[in-house]
Amino acid sequence: MSYNLRINCLKFSSVLCLLLMLQNSFAQGKKNTREYGTDRFQELNALLERNQKVFGSDVVALAATDTVVFKKEMGELDSKTAVPLAGSSAFLTVALIMELVDEGKLSLDDKVSQFIPVYSTYGKNYITLRHCLTNYTGIQSDQKFFEKKKFESLEAEVESFAKKEIQTNPGTEFRYSQMGISIAGRIAEIVMKKKFDQLIKQKILNPLGMSKTTFSTLDGSAVDPAWGARSSALDYLRFLQMLLNKGQYNGKQVLSENAILEMRKISAATATIKSAPKTVTGLDYALGTWVLEANGNAANVLIAPSYTGSWIQIDWCRNYAFVLLTKNESGDQKLQPYLDMKASIDDRIRTKCR
């Protein structure tokens, strides 16, 4: 082979390699697209872009029925990135408690004192597990909604709650705080003889393939069943799809239909709510979630918003779920942008719901 021919072959090989690299990059770019279904949900897409200053620069939104029908990723956040859930964490903890109720390990009418005797010592004998899941414990809270105090264990933190004053009789006044859900989480630990973060992983997260979700802490402090989870949009969507599908996911019965019906019951009417985040002012409360729409005493739409600007929504009437996660920590959000997004999805989902 002549010298010139060899040079030409080398040049051709280099060009071919470059073309293959470009083709591979293009294919990867198509595979990892950051938008899906925006042509069908044009108004939702526009609302997300218009409100990006409100939500922050890093936002991911997913809407799904039995499959994902809309996806939009903005900034550095994508559907598989785990972020703090804050108040949206409690919904997962409620599911764990309901799983233990399904198994006959607990009843919502069980008294806290039968599991944690110190609550009997401090005169809190009448607080039940149901009171804990509905912010009706009556324990005085000097805690800001999103203040986090460090304890070495959930056991130590929950026992500290027992020493607080009773502000009102259990079941009479709703005051939003971390305490009730954390007490419920500690009761789950006691009954199952397993740490909360391990238990919820075994009972809820693993069966749903929620590999990006955890309640474990990095600094060794106590787990927080109320506000301490980290999760991705795709993980949380799996959880909501299970609830929409009568407790089933990928052929597994994770929760019973009765458990889900209990989770949808209105537990706290607006008139009894004395303390709550501004975002949910005027809404009723179920178990760990807020009632956006109801039919009688049953919620058709539940939401689990958080101070980070994230928004979790499940709509049984129209059979879809919507997850919006952000990295923002701007405190209480205005409700209207989220209601606008819901209206835009409702308009595109075919349903006989009224």
CSV table of C-alpha atoms in Angstrom, one decimal, residues 88-103 106 108 129 133 181 184-185 188 196 199-205 207-208 210 215 225 236 238-240 242-243 247 253-256 258-264 286-289 302 314 316:
chain,number,residue,atom,x,y,z
A,88,SER,CA,-44.8,15.2,51.6
A,89,SER,CA,-43.0,12.5,53.6
A,90,ALA,CA,-46.0,11.8,55.9
A,91,PHE,CA,-48.1,10.2,53.2
A,92,LEU,CA,-45.5,7.4,53.0
A,93,THR,CA,-45.5,6.9,56.8
A,94,VAL,CA,-49.3,6.7,56.8
A,95,ALA,CA,-49.1,3.9,54.2
A,96,LEU,CA,-46.6,2.0,56.4
A,97,ILE,CA,-49.0,2.2,59.4
A,98,MET,CA,-51.9,1.1,57.2
A,99,GLU,CA,-49.9,-1.9,56.1
A,100,LEU,CA,-49.4,-2.9,59.7
A,101,VAL,CA,-53.1,-2.4,60.3
A,102,ASP,CA,-53.7,-4.7,57.3
A,103,GLU,CA,-51.4,-7.3,58.9
A,106,LEU,CA,-52.0,-2.4,64.8
A,108,LEU,CA,-56.0,3.0,64.5
A,129,LEU,CA,-52.8,6.2,66.8
A,133,LEU,CA,-52.0,10.5,62.0
A,181,ILE,CA,-46.6,11.2,62.7
A,184,ALA,CA,-46.8,6.7,64.9
A,185,GLY,CA,-43.4,5.9,63.3
A,188,ALA,CA,-44.2,0.9,64.2
A,196,PHE,CA,-38.3,2.9,61.1
A,199,LEU,CA,-39.1,-1.1,58.2
A,200,ILE,CA,-40.6,1.3,55.7
A,201,LYS,CA,-38.0,0.1,53.1
A,202,GLN,CA,-39.1,-3.5,53.7
A,203,LYS,CA,-42.9,-2.9,53.7
A,204,ILE,CA,-43.4,-0.1,51.2
A,205,LEU,CA,-40.4,1.1,49.3
A,207,PRO,CA,-42.2,-3.7,46.9
A,208,LEU,CA,-42.7,-0.5,44.8
A,210,MET,CA,-38.6,2.9,45.1
A,215,PHE,CA,-35.7,8.1,55.5
A,225,PRO,CA,-41.2,10.0,59.7
A,236,TYR,CA,-43.2,8.9,44.3
A,238,ARG,CA,-45.0,4.6,41.6
A,239,PHE,CA,-46.4,5.0,45.1
A,240,LEU,CA,-49.3,7.0,43.8
A,242,MET,CA,-50.2,1.8,43.5
A,243,LEU,CA,-52.9,3.8,45.4
A,247,GLY,CA,-53.2,-1.1,46.4
A,253,GLN,CA,-50.9,-6.3,46.7
A,254,VAL,CA,-49.0,-3.7,48.7
A,255,LEU,CA,-52.0,-2.2,50.6
A,256,SER,CA,-55.5,-3.5,50.9
A,258,ASN,CA,-59.8,-1.0,52.8
A,259,ALA,CA,-56.6,0.6,53.8
A,260,ILE,CA,-56.8,3.0,50.9
A,261,LEU,CA,-60.4,3.8,51.6
A,262,GLU,CA,-59.3,4.7,55.2
A,263,MET,CA,-56.6,6.9,53.9
A,264,ARG,CA,-59.2,8.8,51.8
A,286,ALA,CA,-57.3,13.0,55.8
A,287,LEU,CA,-54.5,10.8,57.1
A,288,GLY,CA,-51.2,12.7,56.5
A,289,THR,CA,-52.6,14.5,53.5
A,302,LEU,CA,-55.6,14.3,48.0
A,314,ILE,CA,-53.6,11.9,43.5
A,316,TRP,CA,-59.2,9.0,42.1
